[in-house]
Coordinates of C-alpha atoms in Angstrom, one line a residue:
M44 CA -29.3 63.7 -6.6
E45 CA -25.6 63.0 -7.4
W46 CA -23.2 61.6 -4.9
S47 CA -19.8 63.1 -4.5
S48 CA -16.7 60.8 -4.7
S49 CA -16.4 61.1 -0.9
G50 CA -20.0 59.8 -0.6
W51 CA -19.0 56.5 -2.3
F52 CA -16.1 55.9 0.1
P53 CA -18.1 54.5 3.1
V54 CA -20.1 52.3 0.7
V55 CA -17.0 50.8 -0.8
I56 CA -15.5 50.2 2.6
A57 CA -18.7 48.5 3.8
L58 CA -18.8 46.3 0.8
C59 CA -15.2 45.3 1.3
V60 CA -15.8 44.5 5.0
V61 CA -18.8 42.3 4.0
A62 CA -16.8 40.5 1.3
L63 CA -14.0 39.8 3.8
L64 CA -16.4 38.6 6.6
K65 CA -18.8 36.7 4.4
P66 CA -16.6 33.5 4.4
L67 CA -16.3 33.6 8.1
F68 CA -20.1 34.0 8.6
D69 CA -20.8 31.3 6.0
A70 CA -18.5 29.0 7.8
V71 CA -20.6 29.2 11.0
F72 CA -23.5 27.7 9.1
F73 CA -21.5 25.6 6.7
T74 CA -21.1 21.9 7.3
P75 CA -19.8 19.2 5.0
Q76 CA -23.4 17.8 4.6
S77 CA -24.4 21.0 2.7
K78 CA -22.3 19.7 -0.2
N79 CA -23.3 16.1 0.4
L80 CA -19.9 15.3 1.8
P81 CA -19.6 12.8 4.6
P82 CA -20.6 14.4 8.0
G83 CA -18.0 16.3 10.1
P84 CA -17.3 19.4 12.1
R85 CA -18.1 22.8 10.7
F86 CA -15.6 24.3 8.3
F87 CA -13.8 27.3 9.6
P88 CA -11.6 29.1 7.1
F89 CA -8.0 30.3 7.7
L90 CA -6.6 29.1 11.0
G91 CA -9.5 26.8 11.8
N92 CA -8.8 24.5 8.9
Y93 CA -5.1 24.9 8.3
R94 CA -4.4 23.6 11.9
W95 CA -4.5 20.1 10.5
L96 CA -1.3 20.7 8.6
F97 CA 0.5 21.2 11.9
L98 CA -0.8 18.0 13.6
S99 CA 1.1 14.8 13.5
F100 CA -0.9 11.6 12.8
S101 CA -0.5 10.7 16.5
Q102 CA -2.2 13.9 17.4
M103 CA -4.9 13.5 14.8
E104 CA -5.8 9.9 15.7
P105 CA -7.6 10.6 19.0
I106 CA -9.4 13.5 17.4
L107 CA -10.6 11.4 14.5
K108 CA -11.7 8.6 16.9
D109 CA -13.9 11.1 18.7
L110 CA -15.3 12.4 15.3
H111 CA -16.1 8.8 14.2
A112 CA -17.9 8.2 17.5
K113 CA -20.0 11.3 16.9
Y114 CA -20.6 11.2 13.1
G115 CA -20.2 7.6 12.1
P116 CA -17.7 5.5 10.1
I117 CA -17.0 8.1 7.5
V118 CA -16.2 11.7 8.3
T119 CA -14.9 14.9 6.6
V120 CA -12.5 17.4 7.9
F121 CA -11.0 20.3 5.9
V122 CA -7.2 20.7 5.4
G123 CA -6.9 24.1 3.9
K124 CA -9.7 24.4 1.4
S125 CA -9.7 20.7 0.5
P126 CA -11.9 18.1 2.2
A127 CA -10.1 15.1 3.8
I128 CA -12.3 12.1 4.3
F129 CA -11.5 9.4 6.9
V130 CA -12.9 5.9 6.8
A131 CA -12.9 3.6 9.8
S132 CA -15.2 0.9 8.4
H133 CA -14.0 -2.4 7.0
E134 CA -17.1 -2.7 4.8
L135 CA -16.7 0.8 3.3
A136 CA -12.9 0.3 2.8
H137 CA -13.7 -2.9 0.9
R138 CA -16.4 -1.2 -1.2
A139 CA -14.0 1.6 -2.1
L140 CA -10.6 0.0 -2.5
V141 CA -11.6 -3.5 -3.8
Q142 CA -15.1 -3.3 -5.4
N143 CA -14.4 0.1 -6.9
G144 CA -10.6 -0.1 -6.9
A145 CA -9.9 1.7 -10.2
S146 CA -12.0 4.7 -9.1
F147 CA -10.2 5.1 -5.7
A148 CA -6.7 4.3 -6.8
D149 CA -5.5 7.9 -7.4
R150 CA -3.4 10.2 -5.2
P151 CA -4.5 13.7 -4.1
P152 CA -2.4 16.6 -5.3
P153 CA 0.9 16.4 -3.3
L154 CA 2.2 19.0 -0.9
V155 CA 5.0 21.2 -2.1
S156 CA 7.5 19.4 0.1
S157 CA 6.3 16.0 -1.2
R158 CA 6.9 17.1 -4.8
V159 CA 10.5 18.1 -3.8
M160 CA 11.2 14.8 -2.0
S161 CA 9.6 12.6 -4.8
S162 CA 11.2 14.3 -7.8
N163 CA 7.8 15.6 -8.8
Q164 CA 6.0 12.3 -8.0
K165 CA 8.4 10.0 -9.8
N166 CA 8.0 7.0 -7.5
I167 CA 5.3 4.4 -6.8
N168 CA 3.8 5.8 -3.6
T169 CA 3.1 9.3 -4.9
S170 CA 2.5 8.9 -8.6
F171 CA -1.0 9.6 -9.9
Y172 CA -2.9 6.5 -11.1
G173 CA -1.8 6.1 -14.7
P174 CA 1.0 5.0 -17.0
T175 CA 4.0 6.2 -14.9
W176 CA 2.7 4.5 -11.8
R177 CA 2.0 1.3 -13.7
L178 CA 5.6 1.3 -15.1
F179 CA 7.2 1.7 -11.7
R180 CA 5.0 -0.8 -10.0
R181 CA 5.3 -3.4 -12.7
N182 CA 9.1 -3.0 -12.8
L183 CA 9.4 -3.5 -9.0
T184 CA 7.1 -6.5 -9.0
A185 CA 8.8 -8.3 -11.9
E186 CA 12.4 -7.4 -11.1
M187 CA 12.4 -7.8 -7.3
L188 CA 9.2 -9.2 -5.9
H189 CA 8.6 -12.2 -8.2
P190 CA 8.9 -15.4 -6.1
S191 CA 11.9 -16.6 -8.1
R192 CA 13.7 -13.3 -7.6
M193 CA 12.9 -13.3 -3.9
R194 CA 14.4 -16.8 -3.5
S195 CA 17.5 -15.6 -5.3
F196 CA 18.2 -13.3 -2.3
S197 CA 18.2 -16.2 0.3
K198 CA 22.0 -16.1 0.5
S199 CA 21.8 -12.4 1.2
R200 CA 19.3 -13.0 4.0
R201 CA 21.5 -15.6 5.5
W202 CA 24.4 -13.2 5.5
V203 CA 22.4 -10.5 7.2
L204 CA 21.1 -13.0 9.7
E205 CA 24.7 -13.8 10.7
V206 CA 25.5 -10.1 11.0
L207 CA 22.5 -9.7 13.3
M208 CA 23.3 -12.8 15.4
K209 CA 26.9 -11.7 15.8
R210 CA 25.8 -8.3 17.0
L211 CA 23.3 -9.8 19.5
G212 CA 25.8 -12.4 20.5
E213 CA 28.1 -9.7 21.9
H214 CA 25.5 -9.4 24.7
P215 CA 25.1 -13.0 25.9
G216 CA 23.2 -13.1 29.2
G217 CA 23.3 -9.3 29.2
E218 CA 20.9 -6.5 28.4
V219 CA 20.4 -5.5 24.8
V220 CA 18.3 -2.7 23.2
V221 CA 17.2 -4.4 20.1
V222 CA 15.9 -1.7 17.8
E223 CA 19.3 -0.4 16.7
H224 CA 20.4 -3.9 15.7
F225 CA 17.2 -4.6 13.8
Q226 CA 17.4 -1.4 11.9
Y227 CA 21.0 -2.0 11.0
A228 CA 20.3 -5.5 9.8
M229 CA 17.4 -4.4 7.6
F230 CA 19.5 -1.6 6.0
C231 CA 22.3 -4.2 5.3
L232 CA 19.8 -6.3 3.5
L233 CA 17.9 -3.6 1.6
V234 CA 21.1 -1.8 0.5
L235 CA 22.4 -5.1 -0.8
M236 CA 19.2 -5.7 -2.7
C237 CA 19.1 -2.2 -4.0
F238 CA 22.7 -1.6 -5.1
G239 CA 24.0 -5.2 -5.4
D240 CA 27.0 -4.8 -3.0
R241 CA 27.8 -5.6 0.5
L242 CA 28.9 -2.3 2.0
D243 CA 31.0 -1.9 5.1
E244 CA 29.4 -0.7 8.4
K245 CA 30.5 2.9 7.8
A246 CA 28.8 3.1 4.4
I247 CA 25.7 1.3 5.8
R248 CA 25.5 3.8 8.6
Q249 CA 25.7 6.7 6.3
V250 CA 22.9 5.4 4.1
E251 CA 20.8 4.8 7.2
D252 CA 21.6 8.3 8.5
C253 CA 20.6 10.1 5.4
Q254 CA 17.4 8.1 5.0
R255 CA 16.2 8.4 8.6
R256 CA 17.0 12.1 8.7
L257 CA 14.4 12.7 5.9
L258 CA 11.9 10.3 7.4
L259 CA 12.0 11.7 10.9
R260 CA 11.7 15.3 9.7
V261 CA 9.1 14.9 6.9
N262 CA 6.2 16.4 9.0
R263 CA 8.2 19.5 9.6
F264 CA 7.9 20.4 5.9
N265 CA 4.1 20.2 5.6
V266 CA 3.7 23.8 6.5
L267 CA 5.7 24.8 3.4
G268 CA 2.6 24.2 1.3
V269 CA 0.3 26.6 3.1
W270 CA 1.3 29.7 1.3
P271 CA 4.2 28.5 -1.0
R272 CA 5.3 31.8 -2.4
L273 CA 5.1 33.7 0.9
G274 CA 6.6 30.7 2.6
K275 CA 9.8 30.9 0.5
V276 CA 10.5 34.2 2.3
I277 CA 9.0 33.6 5.8
L278 CA 10.1 30.0 6.0
R279 CA 13.4 30.4 4.3
K280 CA 15.4 28.4 6.9
R281 CA 13.0 25.5 6.7
W282 CA 13.3 25.4 2.9
Q283 CA 17.1 25.5 3.3
E284 CA 16.8 22.5 5.8
L285 CA 14.7 20.5 3.3
H286 CA 17.1 21.2 0.4
G287 CA 20.1 20.4 2.7
L288 CA 18.6 17.0 3.5
M289 CA 18.0 16.3 -0.2
N290 CA 21.5 17.3 -1.1
Y291 CA 22.9 15.0 1.7
Q292 CA 20.8 12.1 0.3
R293 CA 22.2 12.8 -3.2
E294 CA 25.8 12.9 -1.8
V295 CA 25.3 9.5 -0.2
L296 CA 23.3 7.6 -2.8
S297 CA 24.7 9.0 -6.0
P298 CA 28.1 7.3 -5.7
L299 CA 26.4 4.0 -5.1
I300 CA 24.3 4.4 -8.3
E301 CA 27.3 5.5 -10.3
A302 CA 29.4 2.6 -9.1
R303 CA 26.7 0.1 -10.0
S304 CA 26.2 1.7 -13.4
K305 CA 30.0 1.4 -14.1
F306 CA 29.9 -2.3 -12.9
I307 CA 27.0 -3.1 -15.3
Q308 CA 28.8 -1.5 -18.3
E309 CA 32.0 -3.4 -17.5
Y310 CA 30.1 -6.6 -17.0
R311 CA 28.5 -6.3 -20.4
Q312 CA 31.8 -5.6 -22.1
T313 CA 33.3 -8.9 -20.9
D314 CA 32.0 -12.4 -20.8
G315 CA 29.9 -11.5 -17.8
E316 CA 26.6 -12.3 -19.6
Q317 CA 27.6 -16.0 -19.3
Q318 CA 28.3 -15.6 -15.5
E319 CA 26.0 -15.4 -12.6
R320 CA 25.7 -12.1 -10.9
T321 CA 23.5 -10.6 -8.1
V322 CA 20.7 -8.6 -9.6
A323 CA 20.0 -5.3 -7.9
Y324 CA 16.9 -3.1 -8.0
V325 CA 18.9 -0.1 -9.4
D326 CA 19.9 -2.3 -12.4
S327 CA 16.2 -2.3 -13.5
L328 CA 16.0 1.5 -13.4
F329 CA 18.8 2.4 -15.8
N330 CA 16.9 1.6 -18.9
L331 CA 13.3 2.5 -17.8
E332 CA 11.6 4.9 -20.1
L333 CA 8.9 7.2 -18.8
P334 CA 5.8 6.5 -21.0
E335 CA 4.4 10.0 -21.1
E336 CA 7.7 11.8 -21.5
K337 CA 9.5 9.3 -23.7
R338 CA 12.8 9.6 -21.9
K339 CA 14.9 7.6 -19.5
L340 CA 15.1 8.4 -15.8
N341 CA 17.5 11.1 -14.7
E342 CA 19.8 10.6 -11.7
E343 CA 17.5 12.5 -9.3
E344 CA 14.6 10.2 -10.2
I345 CA 16.7 7.1 -9.8
I346 CA 17.7 8.3 -6.3
T347 CA 14.0 8.9 -5.5
L348 CA 13.1 5.3 -6.5
C349 CA 16.0 3.8 -4.6
S350 CA 15.2 5.8 -1.5
E351 CA 11.6 4.6 -1.7
F352 CA 12.8 1.0 -2.0
L353 CA 15.1 1.4 1.1
N354 CA 12.4 3.1 3.2
G355 CA 9.7 0.5 2.2
G356 CA 11.7 -2.4 3.5
T357 CA 13.8 -1.1 6.4
D358 CA 11.9 1.1 8.9
T359 CA 8.6 -0.6 8.6
T360 CA 10.0 -4.2 8.9
S361 CA 12.4 -3.3 11.8
T362 CA 9.5 -1.6 13.6
A363 CA 7.1 -4.5 13.2
L364 CA 9.9 -6.9 14.3
Q365 CA 10.5 -5.0 17.5
W366 CA 6.8 -4.9 18.4
I367 CA 6.6 -8.7 17.9
M368 CA 9.7 -9.3 20.0
A369 CA 8.3 -7.0 22.7
N370 CA 5.3 -9.3 22.9
M371 CA 7.5 -12.4 22.9
V372 CA 9.3 -10.9 26.0
K373 CA 6.1 -9.8 27.6
Y374 CA 4.3 -13.1 27.2
P375 CA 6.9 -15.9 27.8
H376 CA 4.2 -18.6 27.2
I377 CA 3.8 -17.4 23.6
Q378 CA 7.6 -17.4 23.1
E379 CA 7.8 -20.9 24.4
K380 CA 5.0 -22.2 22.2
L381 CA 6.7 -20.7 19.2
Y382 CA 10.0 -22.2 20.2
Q383 CA 8.5 -25.7 20.6
E384 CA 6.9 -25.4 17.1
I385 CA 10.3 -24.5 15.6
R386 CA 11.9 -27.4 17.5
G387 CA 9.4 -29.8 15.9
V388 CA 10.5 -28.7 12.4
V389 CA 14.2 -27.9 12.6
A390 CA 16.7 -30.6 13.4
A391 CA 18.5 -30.4 16.7
G392 CA 21.8 -28.7 16.5
S393 CA 20.9 -26.7 13.4
E394 CA 22.1 -23.2 13.6
E395 CA 19.5 -21.7 11.2
V396 CA 15.8 -21.9 10.6
E397 CA 15.9 -22.1 6.8
E398 CA 13.3 -20.5 4.6
D399 CA 12.0 -23.8 3.5
H400 CA 11.1 -24.6 7.1
L401 CA 8.8 -21.6 7.4
Q402 CA 5.9 -23.2 5.5
S403 CA 5.6 -25.8 8.2
M404 CA 5.1 -23.3 11.0
P405 CA 1.5 -22.1 11.3
Y406 CA 2.0 -20.7 14.8
L407 CA 4.9 -18.6 13.5
K408 CA 2.6 -17.2 10.8
A409 CA -0.1 -16.5 13.4
V410 CA 2.4 -14.6 15.6
V411 CA 3.5 -12.4 12.7
L412 CA -0.1 -11.7 11.6
E413 CA -1.1 -10.9 15.2
G414 CA 1.8 -8.5 15.4
L415 CA 0.7 -6.7 12.3
R416 CA -2.8 -6.5 13.5
R417 CA -2.1 -5.3 17.1
H418 CA 0.9 -3.1 16.2
P419 CA 0.7 -2.0 12.5
P420 CA 3.8 0.1 11.8
G421 CA 1.5 2.7 10.0
H422 CA -1.8 3.6 11.6
F423 CA -3.0 5.1 8.2
V424 CA -2.3 4.1 4.7
L425 CA -1.1 6.8 2.3
P426 CA -4.1 9.1 1.2
H427 CA -6.1 7.9 -1.7
A428 CA -8.1 10.1 -4.2
V429 CA -10.8 9.4 -6.7
T430 CA -10.1 9.7 -10.5
E431 CA -13.5 11.4 -10.8
D432 CA -16.2 12.5 -8.4
A433 CA -17.5 9.3 -6.8
E434 CA -20.1 8.1 -4.3
L435 CA -19.5 6.1 -1.1
N436 CA -22.2 5.2 1.4
G437 CA -24.5 7.8 -0.2
Y438 CA -21.9 10.6 0.2
K439 CA -19.9 12.5 -2.4
I440 CA -16.2 11.8 -2.6
P441 CA -14.8 14.8 -4.6
K442 CA -12.0 14.4 -7.1
K443 CA -9.9 17.2 -5.4
G444 CA -10.2 15.7 -1.9
S445 CA -8.4 12.9 -0.2
I446 CA -9.8 9.7 1.3
N447 CA -7.9 8.1 4.2
F448 CA -8.3 4.7 5.8
M449 CA -7.7 4.2 9.5
V450 CA -5.6 1.0 9.6
A451 CA -5.1 0.7 13.4
Q452 CA -8.8 1.3 14.2
M453 CA -9.8 -1.4 11.8
G454 CA -7.4 -3.9 13.4
W455 CA -8.7 -3.0 16.8
D456 CA -12.4 -3.1 16.0
P457 CA -14.2 -5.1 18.8
K458 CA -17.0 -5.9 16.3
V459 CA -14.5 -7.8 14.3
W460 CA -11.9 -9.0 16.8
E461 CA -12.6 -10.4 20.2
D462 CA -10.6 -8.6 22.9
P463 CA -8.8 -6.7 20.2
M464 CA -6.1 -5.1 22.4
E465 CA -4.9 -8.5 23.6
F466 CA -1.9 -10.1 21.8
R467 CA -3.4 -13.5 21.0
P468 CA -1.9 -15.3 17.9
E469 CA -4.4 -18.2 18.3
R470 CA -7.1 -16.0 16.7
F471 CA -5.3 -16.7 13.4
L472 CA -5.3 -20.5 13.8
G473 CA -8.1 -22.9 12.9
E474 CA -10.3 -23.2 9.9
G475 CA -10.3 -20.2 7.6
R476 CA -7.3 -18.6 9.4
G477 CA -3.6 -19.0 9.5
D478 CA -2.4 -20.0 6.1
G479 CA -5.9 -19.2 4.8
F480 CA -6.0 -15.6 6.1
D481 CA -6.2 -13.2 3.2
I482 CA -3.9 -10.3 4.1
T483 CA -4.8 -8.7 0.7
G484 CA -8.4 -8.2 1.7
S485 CA -9.7 -9.3 -1.7
K486 CA -12.8 -11.1 -0.3
E487 CA -13.2 -9.1 2.9
I488 CA -11.2 -6.7 5.0
R489 CA -10.5 -7.6 8.6
M490 CA -7.3 -5.7 8.8
M491 CA -5.1 -3.9 6.3
P492 CA -1.6 -3.2 7.5
F493 CA -0.3 -3.1 3.9
G494 CA -3.4 -1.4 2.5
V495 CA -5.6 -3.2 0.0
G496 CA -6.7 -3.0 -3.6
R497 CA -4.6 -1.6 -6.4
R498 CA -2.4 0.6 -4.1
I499 CA -1.6 -2.3 -1.7
C500 CA 2.0 -2.3 -0.8
P501 CA 3.6 -4.4 -3.5
G502 CA 6.3 -5.7 -1.1
F503 CA 3.9 -7.2 1.4
G504 CA 5.0 -10.8 0.6
L505 CA 8.7 -9.9 1.0
A506 CA 7.9 -8.1 4.3
I507 CA 6.1 -11.1 5.7
L508 CA 9.0 -13.4 4.6
H509 CA 11.5 -11.2 6.3
L510 CA 9.4 -11.1 9.5
E511 CA 8.9 -14.8 9.6
Y512 CA 12.5 -15.6 8.8
F513 CA 14.2 -13.3 11.3
L514 CA 11.6 -13.9 14.0
A515 CA 12.0 -17.7 13.8
N516 CA 15.8 -17.4 14.0
L517 CA 15.7 -15.0 16.9
I518 CA 13.6 -17.4 18.9
W519 CA 15.6 -20.4 17.8
R520 CA 19.0 -19.0 18.7
F521 CA 18.2 -17.0 21.9
H522 CA 16.0 -17.1 24.9
W523 CA 14.4 -13.7 25.6
K524 CA 13.2 -12.3 28.9
A525 CA 12.4 -9.0 30.5
V526 CA 15.0 -7.0 32.4
D527 CA 14.5 -7.7 36.1
G528 CA 11.8 -5.5 37.5
D529 CA 11.1 -4.0 34.1
D530 CA 7.7 -4.8 32.6
V531 CA 7.6 -4.3 28.8
D532 CA 6.1 -1.0 28.0
L533 CA 3.9 -1.0 24.9
T534 CA 3.3 2.7 24.8
E535 CA 3.4 4.1 21.3
K536 CA 5.3 7.0 19.7
L537 CA 5.1 8.3 16.2
E538 CA 8.3 8.7 14.2
F539 CA 8.0 7.8 10.5
T540 CA 6.3 4.6 11.7
V541 CA 4.5 4.1 15.1
V542 CA 7.4 2.8 17.3
M543 CA 7.8 1.9 20.9
K544 CA 8.1 5.0 23.0
N545 CA 10.5 3.2 25.2
P546 CA 12.6 0.8 23.0
L547 CA 12.6 -2.8 23.9
R548 CA 15.2 -3.8 26.5
A549 CA 15.7 -7.5 27.0
L550 CA 18.0 -10.0 28.6
I551 CA 19.1 -12.7 26.0
S552 CA 20.9 -15.9 26.4
P553 CA 21.8 -18.8 24.1
S554 CA 18.8 -21.0 23.3
R555 CA 17.9 -23.6 25.8

């Protein structure tokens, strides 16, 4: 018996319905374990998995904490179609990032917005593990982070210290909200290190404004990667906002780069090679050649690397410094103990705690380490990826997925740290701690505020130097106490970093 064309129509419709509903029904029974991924909640397609793109890390963190309590130290959730694996175990983090560092040193494919903001991954943070990443990291380490080069900026740090002290000194015995002053000081320092020039306050404010606008809005653009082609129509205004911010950044940073390039050319045409000059980070970028493309960096790529340099040393450092000072105000006995240590090293009447003094202050180092443990500026490191399918704790880690490490949870693990939510610098003193504490996690990971392994933040040494130097001088020059009737609120809020929800307000007076 032959079927008419109309007889086929219901069958075709039925098959189409089955094809459309099959992923949904499969999802009901599909769990990550069915593909030997780490355990996690069931995978629901469409809205059920894309919801993670709309969550901030502060919203994700309590959800992930519950998932770890249910499934164990390594879990899988799906972001879109891709698995995202989250690790909360010190041992597994060490096994992945240190013992198998080369395999876990890649980055996952970036979101569309990330490619725009990174000039198609032309910076250290987002580059895939390979020649381009090695070039950028080696250049930064050699040109700016070598100990001799770090020492060469001691005069710059002293200048910025006086800028900060002058601003704070305008409030003697009065109330001061410190975070704005810390941020401004860090931008003064990093702009000088990046572009080799001391800019006036108006120019510094403009650089700070363009950088922070991008940082504080970065999560708004994650949604642009859900359906990129359709999004260019539906989310046209958000695309315009992103491109507007990028254009603003170019307008601010491009003249600084051009001015420095002109200065270098004039310097070389004179007898400048025989004269001392301040070396700037941007100087090292003009002649870099991309190894795979065999060309020099274009202006957009230089802007991206300069922006990364500024962000890496300003917001994170000022955030960490505010958290530490909040605890100095909250716990006067810790502040007093630190002051007495400084007093035992620095001559009476000295206006500055010099960098050479820092090595003789173990309690100062303990305070900084405890601040980074208790209040890491980032509660996650940037996502890692494996270069090829790998195995961790018996589970598959797929090449196209991402693997994330929960920094804050590791620093607060009661199995590793006694009373982890207390601010207790003494835990870093004694044998095997203090100067001997390995922040790089090469032997074992107890906390990882800078990450660990091959993708560890290359500027961690500079960051610790800045924290120690400015903290010591803040305690040496001023006495800090809480505003009457106002206990220090340590509630957190996510911006680019995890900051104080209610910024620190303190009464300061000249040191006793």
